[in-house]
XYZ file of C-alpha atoms in Angstrom:
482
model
C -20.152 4.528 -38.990
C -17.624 3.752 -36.331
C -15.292 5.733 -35.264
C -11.576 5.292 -36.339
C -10.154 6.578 -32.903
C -12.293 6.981 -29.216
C -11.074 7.977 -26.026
C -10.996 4.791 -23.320
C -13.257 5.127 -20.149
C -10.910 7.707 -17.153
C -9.648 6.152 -14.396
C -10.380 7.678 -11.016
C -6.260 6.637 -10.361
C -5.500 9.099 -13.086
C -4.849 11.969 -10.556
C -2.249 10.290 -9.419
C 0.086 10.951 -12.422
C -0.685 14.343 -12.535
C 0.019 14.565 -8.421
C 3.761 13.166 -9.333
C 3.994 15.821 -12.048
C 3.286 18.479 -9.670
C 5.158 17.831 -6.407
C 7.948 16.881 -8.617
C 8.133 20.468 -10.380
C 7.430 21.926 -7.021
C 10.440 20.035 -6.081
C 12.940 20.992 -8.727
C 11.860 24.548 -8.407
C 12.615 24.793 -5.031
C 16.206 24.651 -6.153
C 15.973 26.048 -9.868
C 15.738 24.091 -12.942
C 16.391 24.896 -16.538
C 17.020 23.260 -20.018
C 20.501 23.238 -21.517
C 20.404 26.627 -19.382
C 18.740 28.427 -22.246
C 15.992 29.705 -19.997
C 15.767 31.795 -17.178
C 15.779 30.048 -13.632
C 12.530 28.449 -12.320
C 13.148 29.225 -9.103
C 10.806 30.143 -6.119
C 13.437 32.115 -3.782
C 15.672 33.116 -6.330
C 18.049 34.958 -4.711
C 22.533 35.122 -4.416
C 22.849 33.068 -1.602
C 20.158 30.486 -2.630
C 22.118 29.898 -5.469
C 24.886 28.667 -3.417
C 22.592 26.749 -1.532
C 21.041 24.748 -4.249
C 24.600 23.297 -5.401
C 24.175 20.994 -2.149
C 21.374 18.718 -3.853
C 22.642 16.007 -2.550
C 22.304 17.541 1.200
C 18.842 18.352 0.016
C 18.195 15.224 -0.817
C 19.182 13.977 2.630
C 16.666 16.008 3.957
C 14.063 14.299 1.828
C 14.910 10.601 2.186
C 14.590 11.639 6.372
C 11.569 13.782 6.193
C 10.075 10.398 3.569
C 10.895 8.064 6.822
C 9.221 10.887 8.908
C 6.206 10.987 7.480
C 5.672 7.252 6.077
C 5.698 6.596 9.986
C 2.964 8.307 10.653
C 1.489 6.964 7.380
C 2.022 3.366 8.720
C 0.477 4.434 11.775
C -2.352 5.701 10.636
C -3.108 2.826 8.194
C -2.666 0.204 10.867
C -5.169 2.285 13.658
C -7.830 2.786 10.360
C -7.752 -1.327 9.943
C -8.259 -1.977 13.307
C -11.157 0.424 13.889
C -12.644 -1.152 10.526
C -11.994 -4.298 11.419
C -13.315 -4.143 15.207
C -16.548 -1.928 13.705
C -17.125 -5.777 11.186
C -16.942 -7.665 14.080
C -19.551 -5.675 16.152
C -21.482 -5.279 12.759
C -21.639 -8.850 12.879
C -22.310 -10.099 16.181
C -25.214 -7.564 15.790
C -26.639 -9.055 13.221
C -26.623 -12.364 14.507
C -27.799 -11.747 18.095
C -25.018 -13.299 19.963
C -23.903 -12.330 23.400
C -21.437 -12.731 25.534
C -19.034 -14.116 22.608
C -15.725 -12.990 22.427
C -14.613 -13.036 19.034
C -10.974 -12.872 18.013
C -9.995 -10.966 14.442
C -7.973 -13.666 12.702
C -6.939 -11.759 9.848
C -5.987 -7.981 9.832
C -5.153 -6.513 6.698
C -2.808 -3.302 7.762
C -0.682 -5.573 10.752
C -0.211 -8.841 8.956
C -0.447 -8.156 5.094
C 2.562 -5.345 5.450
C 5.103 -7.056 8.114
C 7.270 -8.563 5.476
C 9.941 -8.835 7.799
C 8.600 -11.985 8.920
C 9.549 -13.427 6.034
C 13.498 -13.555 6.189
C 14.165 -14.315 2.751
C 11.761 -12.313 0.794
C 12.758 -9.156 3.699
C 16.165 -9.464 2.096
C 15.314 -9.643 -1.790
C 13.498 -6.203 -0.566
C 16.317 -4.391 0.794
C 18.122 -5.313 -1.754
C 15.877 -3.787 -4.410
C 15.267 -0.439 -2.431
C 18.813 -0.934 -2.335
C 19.098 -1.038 -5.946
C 16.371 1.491 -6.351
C 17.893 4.063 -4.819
C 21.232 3.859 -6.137
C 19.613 3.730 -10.136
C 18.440 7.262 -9.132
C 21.302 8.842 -7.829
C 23.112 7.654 -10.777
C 20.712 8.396 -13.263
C 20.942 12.261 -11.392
C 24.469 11.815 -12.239
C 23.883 10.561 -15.620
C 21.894 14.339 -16.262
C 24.797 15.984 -15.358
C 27.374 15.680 -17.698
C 25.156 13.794 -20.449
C 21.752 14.842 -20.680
C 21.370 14.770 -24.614
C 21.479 10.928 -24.456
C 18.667 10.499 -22.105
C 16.658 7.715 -24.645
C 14.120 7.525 -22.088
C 11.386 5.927 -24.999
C 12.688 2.494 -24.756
C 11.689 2.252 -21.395
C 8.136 1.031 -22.049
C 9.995 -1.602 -23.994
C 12.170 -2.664 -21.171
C 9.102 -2.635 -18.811
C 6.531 -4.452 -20.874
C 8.951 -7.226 -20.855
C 9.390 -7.567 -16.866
C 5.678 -6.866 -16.608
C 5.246 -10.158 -18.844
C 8.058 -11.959 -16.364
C 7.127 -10.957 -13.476
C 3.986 -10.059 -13.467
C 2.512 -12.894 -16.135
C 0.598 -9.841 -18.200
C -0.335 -10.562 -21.716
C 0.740 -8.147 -24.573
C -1.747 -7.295 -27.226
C -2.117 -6.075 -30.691
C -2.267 -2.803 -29.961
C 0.375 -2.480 -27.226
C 2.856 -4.119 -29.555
C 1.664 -0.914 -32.245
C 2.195 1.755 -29.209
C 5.746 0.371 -28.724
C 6.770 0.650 -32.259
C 5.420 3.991 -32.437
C 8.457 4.982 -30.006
C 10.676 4.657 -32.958
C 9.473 8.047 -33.946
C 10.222 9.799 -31.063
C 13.806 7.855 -30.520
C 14.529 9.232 -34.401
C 13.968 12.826 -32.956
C 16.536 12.229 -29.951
C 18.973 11.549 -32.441
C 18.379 14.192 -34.355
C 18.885 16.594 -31.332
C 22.255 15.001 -30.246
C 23.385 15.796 -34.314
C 22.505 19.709 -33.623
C 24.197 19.353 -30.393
C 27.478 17.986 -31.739
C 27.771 20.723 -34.187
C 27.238 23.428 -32.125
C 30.294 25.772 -30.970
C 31.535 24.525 -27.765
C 34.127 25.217 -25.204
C 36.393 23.804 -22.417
C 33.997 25.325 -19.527
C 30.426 25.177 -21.691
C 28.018 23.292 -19.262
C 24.977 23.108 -21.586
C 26.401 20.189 -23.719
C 26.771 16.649 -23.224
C 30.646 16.284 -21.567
C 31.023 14.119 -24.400
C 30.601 16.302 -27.515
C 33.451 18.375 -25.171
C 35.598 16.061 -25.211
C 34.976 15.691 -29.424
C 34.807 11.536 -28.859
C 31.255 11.080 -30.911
C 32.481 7.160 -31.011
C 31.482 7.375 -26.687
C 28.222 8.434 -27.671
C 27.280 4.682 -27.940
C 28.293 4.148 -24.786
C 26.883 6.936 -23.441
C 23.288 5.814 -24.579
C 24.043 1.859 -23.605
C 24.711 3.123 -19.612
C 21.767 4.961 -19.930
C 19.801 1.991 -21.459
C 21.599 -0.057 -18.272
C 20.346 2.686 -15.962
C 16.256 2.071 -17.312
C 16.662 -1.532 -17.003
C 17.636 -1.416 -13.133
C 14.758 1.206 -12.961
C 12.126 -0.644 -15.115
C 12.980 -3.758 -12.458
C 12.708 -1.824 -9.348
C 9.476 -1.015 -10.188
C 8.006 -4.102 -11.637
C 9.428 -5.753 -8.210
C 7.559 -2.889 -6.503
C 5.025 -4.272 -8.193
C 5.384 -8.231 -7.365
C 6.123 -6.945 -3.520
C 2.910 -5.339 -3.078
C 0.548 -7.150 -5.243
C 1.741 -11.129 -3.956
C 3.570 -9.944 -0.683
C 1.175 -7.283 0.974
C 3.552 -4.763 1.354
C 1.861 -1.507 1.832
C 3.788 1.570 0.738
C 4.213 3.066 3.679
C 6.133 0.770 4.885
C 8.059 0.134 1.881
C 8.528 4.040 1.642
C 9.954 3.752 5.459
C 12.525 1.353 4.448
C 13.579 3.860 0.941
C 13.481 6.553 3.278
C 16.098 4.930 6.050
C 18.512 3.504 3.611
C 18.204 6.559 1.439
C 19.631 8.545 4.370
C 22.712 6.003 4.923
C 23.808 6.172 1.239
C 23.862 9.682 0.833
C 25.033 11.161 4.102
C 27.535 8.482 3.482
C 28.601 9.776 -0.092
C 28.234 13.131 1.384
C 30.778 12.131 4.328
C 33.192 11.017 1.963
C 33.339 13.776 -0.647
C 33.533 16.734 1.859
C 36.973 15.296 2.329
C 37.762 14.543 -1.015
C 38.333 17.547 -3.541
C 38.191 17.757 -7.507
C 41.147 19.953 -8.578
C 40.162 21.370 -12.048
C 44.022 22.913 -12.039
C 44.476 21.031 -14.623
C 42.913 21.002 -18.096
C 42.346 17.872 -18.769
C 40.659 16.700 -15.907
C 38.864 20.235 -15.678
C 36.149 19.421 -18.232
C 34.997 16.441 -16.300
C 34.937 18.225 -12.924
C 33.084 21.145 -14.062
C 29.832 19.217 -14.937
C 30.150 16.717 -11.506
C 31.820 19.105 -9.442
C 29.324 21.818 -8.599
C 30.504 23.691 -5.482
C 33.239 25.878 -5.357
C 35.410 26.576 -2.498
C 38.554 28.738 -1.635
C 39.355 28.819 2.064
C 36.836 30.929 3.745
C 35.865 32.581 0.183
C 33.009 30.682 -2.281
C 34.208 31.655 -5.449
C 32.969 30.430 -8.907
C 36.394 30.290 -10.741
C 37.539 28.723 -7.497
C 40.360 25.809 -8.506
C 38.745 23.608 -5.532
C 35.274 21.784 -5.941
C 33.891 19.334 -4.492
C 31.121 16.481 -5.408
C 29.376 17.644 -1.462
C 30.704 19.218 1.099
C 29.129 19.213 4.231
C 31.249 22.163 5.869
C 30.616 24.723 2.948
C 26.894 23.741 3.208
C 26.822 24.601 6.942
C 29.092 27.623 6.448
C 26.810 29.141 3.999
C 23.996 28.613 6.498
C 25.802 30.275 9.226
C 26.914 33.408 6.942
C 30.688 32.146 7.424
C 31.065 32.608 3.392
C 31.610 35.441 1.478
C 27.667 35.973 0.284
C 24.998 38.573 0.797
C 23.930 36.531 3.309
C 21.784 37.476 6.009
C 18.533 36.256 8.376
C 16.143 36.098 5.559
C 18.526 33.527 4.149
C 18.325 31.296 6.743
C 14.249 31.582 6.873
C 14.305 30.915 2.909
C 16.854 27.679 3.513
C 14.445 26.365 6.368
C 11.351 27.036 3.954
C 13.280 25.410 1.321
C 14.189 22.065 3.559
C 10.510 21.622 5.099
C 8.821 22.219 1.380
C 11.502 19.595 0.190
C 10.776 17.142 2.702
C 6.981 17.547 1.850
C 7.309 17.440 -1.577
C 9.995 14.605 -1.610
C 8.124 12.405 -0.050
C 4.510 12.782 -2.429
C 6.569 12.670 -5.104
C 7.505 9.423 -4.577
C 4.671 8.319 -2.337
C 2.239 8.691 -5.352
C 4.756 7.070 -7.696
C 4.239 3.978 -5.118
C -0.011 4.304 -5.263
C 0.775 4.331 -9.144
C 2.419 1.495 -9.510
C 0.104 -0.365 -6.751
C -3.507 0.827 -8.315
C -2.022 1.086 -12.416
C 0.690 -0.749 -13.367
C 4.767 0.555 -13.740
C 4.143 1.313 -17.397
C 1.660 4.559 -16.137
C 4.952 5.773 -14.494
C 6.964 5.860 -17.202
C 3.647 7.288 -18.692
C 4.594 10.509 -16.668
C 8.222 11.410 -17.737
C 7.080 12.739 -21.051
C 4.381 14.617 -19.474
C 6.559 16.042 -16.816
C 8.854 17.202 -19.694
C 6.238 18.872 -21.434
C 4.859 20.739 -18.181
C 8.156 21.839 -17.241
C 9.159 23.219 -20.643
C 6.088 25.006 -20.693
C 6.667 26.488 -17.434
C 10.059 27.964 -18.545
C 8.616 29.653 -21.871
C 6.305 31.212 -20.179
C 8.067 32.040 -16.773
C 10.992 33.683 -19.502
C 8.664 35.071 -21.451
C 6.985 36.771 -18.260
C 10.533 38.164 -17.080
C 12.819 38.659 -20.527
C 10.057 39.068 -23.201
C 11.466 36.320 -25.425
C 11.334 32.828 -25.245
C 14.604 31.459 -25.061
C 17.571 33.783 -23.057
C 20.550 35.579 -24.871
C 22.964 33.314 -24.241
C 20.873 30.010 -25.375
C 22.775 27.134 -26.930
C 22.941 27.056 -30.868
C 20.260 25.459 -32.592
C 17.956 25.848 -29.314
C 15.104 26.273 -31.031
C 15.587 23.136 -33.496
C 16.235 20.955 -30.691
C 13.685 22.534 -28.454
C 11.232 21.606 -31.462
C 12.356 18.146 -31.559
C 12.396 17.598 -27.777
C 8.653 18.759 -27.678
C 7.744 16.891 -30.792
C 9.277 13.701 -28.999
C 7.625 14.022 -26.101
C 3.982 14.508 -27.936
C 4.437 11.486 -29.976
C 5.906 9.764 -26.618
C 2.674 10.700 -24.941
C 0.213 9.637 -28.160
C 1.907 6.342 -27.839
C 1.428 5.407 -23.716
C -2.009 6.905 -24.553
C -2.065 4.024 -27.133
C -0.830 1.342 -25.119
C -2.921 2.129 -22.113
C -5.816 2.306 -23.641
C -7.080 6.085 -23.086
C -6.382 5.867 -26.975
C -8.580 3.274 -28.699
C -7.281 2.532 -32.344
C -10.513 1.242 -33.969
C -9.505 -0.204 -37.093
C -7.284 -3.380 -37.780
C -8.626 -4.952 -35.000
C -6.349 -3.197 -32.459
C -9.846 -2.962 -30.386
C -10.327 -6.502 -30.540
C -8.220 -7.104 -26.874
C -8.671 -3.531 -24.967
C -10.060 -4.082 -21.560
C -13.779 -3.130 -22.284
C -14.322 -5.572 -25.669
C -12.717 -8.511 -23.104
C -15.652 -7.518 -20.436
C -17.977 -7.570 -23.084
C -16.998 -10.794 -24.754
C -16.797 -12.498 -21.447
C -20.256 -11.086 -20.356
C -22.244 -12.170 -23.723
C -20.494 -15.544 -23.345
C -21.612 -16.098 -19.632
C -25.343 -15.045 -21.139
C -25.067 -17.997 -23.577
C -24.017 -20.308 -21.057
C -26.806 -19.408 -18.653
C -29.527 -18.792 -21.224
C -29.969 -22.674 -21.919
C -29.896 -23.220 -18.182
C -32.924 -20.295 -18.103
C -35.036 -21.906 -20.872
C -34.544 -25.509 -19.196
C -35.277 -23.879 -15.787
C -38.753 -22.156 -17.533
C -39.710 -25.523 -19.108
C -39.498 -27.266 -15.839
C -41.627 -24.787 -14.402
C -44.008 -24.531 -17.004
C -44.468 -28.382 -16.595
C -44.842 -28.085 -12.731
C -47.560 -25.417 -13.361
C -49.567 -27.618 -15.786
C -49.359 -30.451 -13.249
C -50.887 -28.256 -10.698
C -53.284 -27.343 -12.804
C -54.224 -30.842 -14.160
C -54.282 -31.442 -10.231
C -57.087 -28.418 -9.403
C -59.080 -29.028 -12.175
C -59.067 -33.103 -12.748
């Protein structure tokens, strides 16, 4: 008897999602991360004046777009000197073989040089830059977005959003059971909504940063709206990376050089954000506009003084950053700071640029729907990692001072990130639903159906071929023996 469910054959490209997974927890722990700040820090130099340090993300983050540009340099370089050492070692290969001398043979065709200079091509050199363009500004919103609204993150719909560009752009087919995967996101969606419920009713005040700024501000009627510019954000991101997609597969862009270009223009935007907001304050003096400012507004400052009840924040300040470096600041700051900070900026340059260099080799050897593949799973590795890293240092799971109804929503959260997981698994075919003939189009019943199909079609041609000889070798014979 057949069995109902089977696992799909493992693709050596696998190790790829799990590589973004990792360098992109190494990443966020470099600088803490938490959830709804119900945990104790993941942090790897956890210490008073790295705290103050790891407000600057967005400085941080200008250290990884330029170490990205660094090292997809050498990247490029390396690519381009490995194609033309394979490519000189065909030609010699050849000429070998063929026992010609004194022939000088000219490469007409070499795959790292022409297949990646896009810039050639004005017009499709443009429609790039503008989608790294657009790619890079969907994350640094979508950052933003996590700030102040992090309960309304309905990440789910995003293999919905990029099955259709996939079928657009990319002219893929959808099947029976890839239409069954994307309904089973319902299930987890119907979870998310249960969590932002418990989070509305939970006791919250004017300077509480573990809720949604909207439950704050008691508006439940914005949390539609909340959800649709978060739906808006997906959509940019689902088409960045379907383009990604079209760039490299029909325009040979290799991504190195693509990753050279996100690195460059990365470093523009936010040095020039960063520029901006050092001279550009959010006064929280006031109420009303203090509830907004406290989740977008991270770093405090008070003339020479950091303080955390400080009435002065700003967005990024480029001065405080530097005067925390140089001990100007009233922290326990001294040398070992500075060695931790320069750890901190060389691991974050390194792990920056994998992260989103094996996001790229993703999306060029998969497809963009085993990226999205990787948000649930980086959910579930990084809530594991803070149950066990608090249960390691506080004995409990969850800290004192957790949010109410943490462990209901921590339950959900989980619970919608399995059934996220079950249904990618689904859809890309590591799952194989054997019943209802939701087998009938997976990958390795197409191979097969096209392989015993090319055997009919050749066995005639075999039979005709063994009559014909069968006649030739009777002829003979009648010929030897006549």
């Amino acid at each position: 008897m057949a069995k109902c469910i089977s696992c799909g054959a493992f693709n050596k490209y696998f190790i790829y999602i799990l590589l973004i997974i990792f360098f992109k927890i190494f990443n966020d722990s470099l600088y803490g991360f938490n959830y709804n700040d119900s945990f104790e820090d993941v942090k790897i130099f956890n210490t008073h004046t790295q705290d103050y340090f790891s407000w600057h993300s967005l400085i941080h983050q200008i250290f990884g777009y330029i170490g990205t540009t660094i090292l997809s340099f050498f990247f490029y370089k390396y690519e381009v000197n490995a194609s033309k050492k394979e490519g000189i070692g065909r030609v010699t290969n050849t000429s070998n073989n063929n026992n010609k001398k004194n022939i000088q043979i000219k490469l007409i065709h070499n795959n790292a040089e022409d297949n990646i200079d896009i810039s050639s091509d004005k017009s499709s050199f443009i429609i790039c830059l503008l989608v790294i363009f657009l790619w890079i500004n969907e994350e640094q919103l979508i950052d933003f977005y996590y700030l102040a609204l992090k309960d309304l993150d309905f990440w789910m719909f995003e293999l919905l959003i990029v099955t259709y560009f996939s079928v657009k752009m990319l002219k893929i087919e959808i099947y029976n059971h890839q239409k069954c995967a994307m309904w089973f996101t319902l299930v987890p969606c119907s979870f998310k909504i249960l969590t932002i419920v418990l989070s509305s009713l939970g006791n919250i005040d004017i300077n509480d940063k573990k809720h949604p700024i909207l439950y704050i501000y008691k508006k439940l009627l914005y949390i539609p709206i909340g959800i649709i510019f978060y739906i808006i954000l997906i959509v940019f991101r689902a088409y960045v990376n379907t383009k990604i997609k079209w760039f490299m597969d029909l325009k040979y862009i290799s991504p190195s050089k693509l990753l050279i270009y996100y690195g460059i223009m990365g470093t523009i935007i936010c040095t020039s954000i960063s520029i901006v907001t050092t001279y550009i304050k959010c006064d929280i003096s006031d109420n009303k506009t203090r509830k907004l400012y406290n989740y977008i507004c991270k770093i405090p400052y008070n003339g020479p003084d950091i303080k955390i009840n400080s009435t002065e924040r700003y967005f990024e300040n480029f001065k405080i950053y530097f005067d925390t470096f140089l001990g100007k600041v009233n922290t326990e700051h001294n040398n070992i700071e500075i060695i931790y900070e320069i750890i901190i900026i060389f691991l974050g340059m390194i792990t920056f640029f994998f992260h989103k260099y094996f996001m790229i080799k993703v999306i060029q050897n998969l497809t963009p729907v085993y990226l999205v593949l990787s948000n649930p799973l980086y959910y579930i590795f990084q809530k594991t990692i803070l149950t066990i890293n608090n249960c390691l240092k506080k004995g409990t799971f969850f800290s004192s001072d957790a949010i109410d109804f943490i462990i209901s929503k921590f339950i959900l959260d989980c619970a919608g990130d399995l059934f996220s997981i079950i249904g990618f698994l689904i859809y890309l075919e590591i799952i194989e639903l054997n019943f209802c003939d939701y087998n009938y189009n997976i990958k390795i019943n197409i191979t097969r159906r096209s392989l015993l199909e090319s055997n009919e079609i050749n066995e005639p041609e075999k039979s005709l071929n063994n009559e014909v000889e069968e006649q030739e070798e009777d002829s003979n014979i009648s010929l030897n023996f006549g």
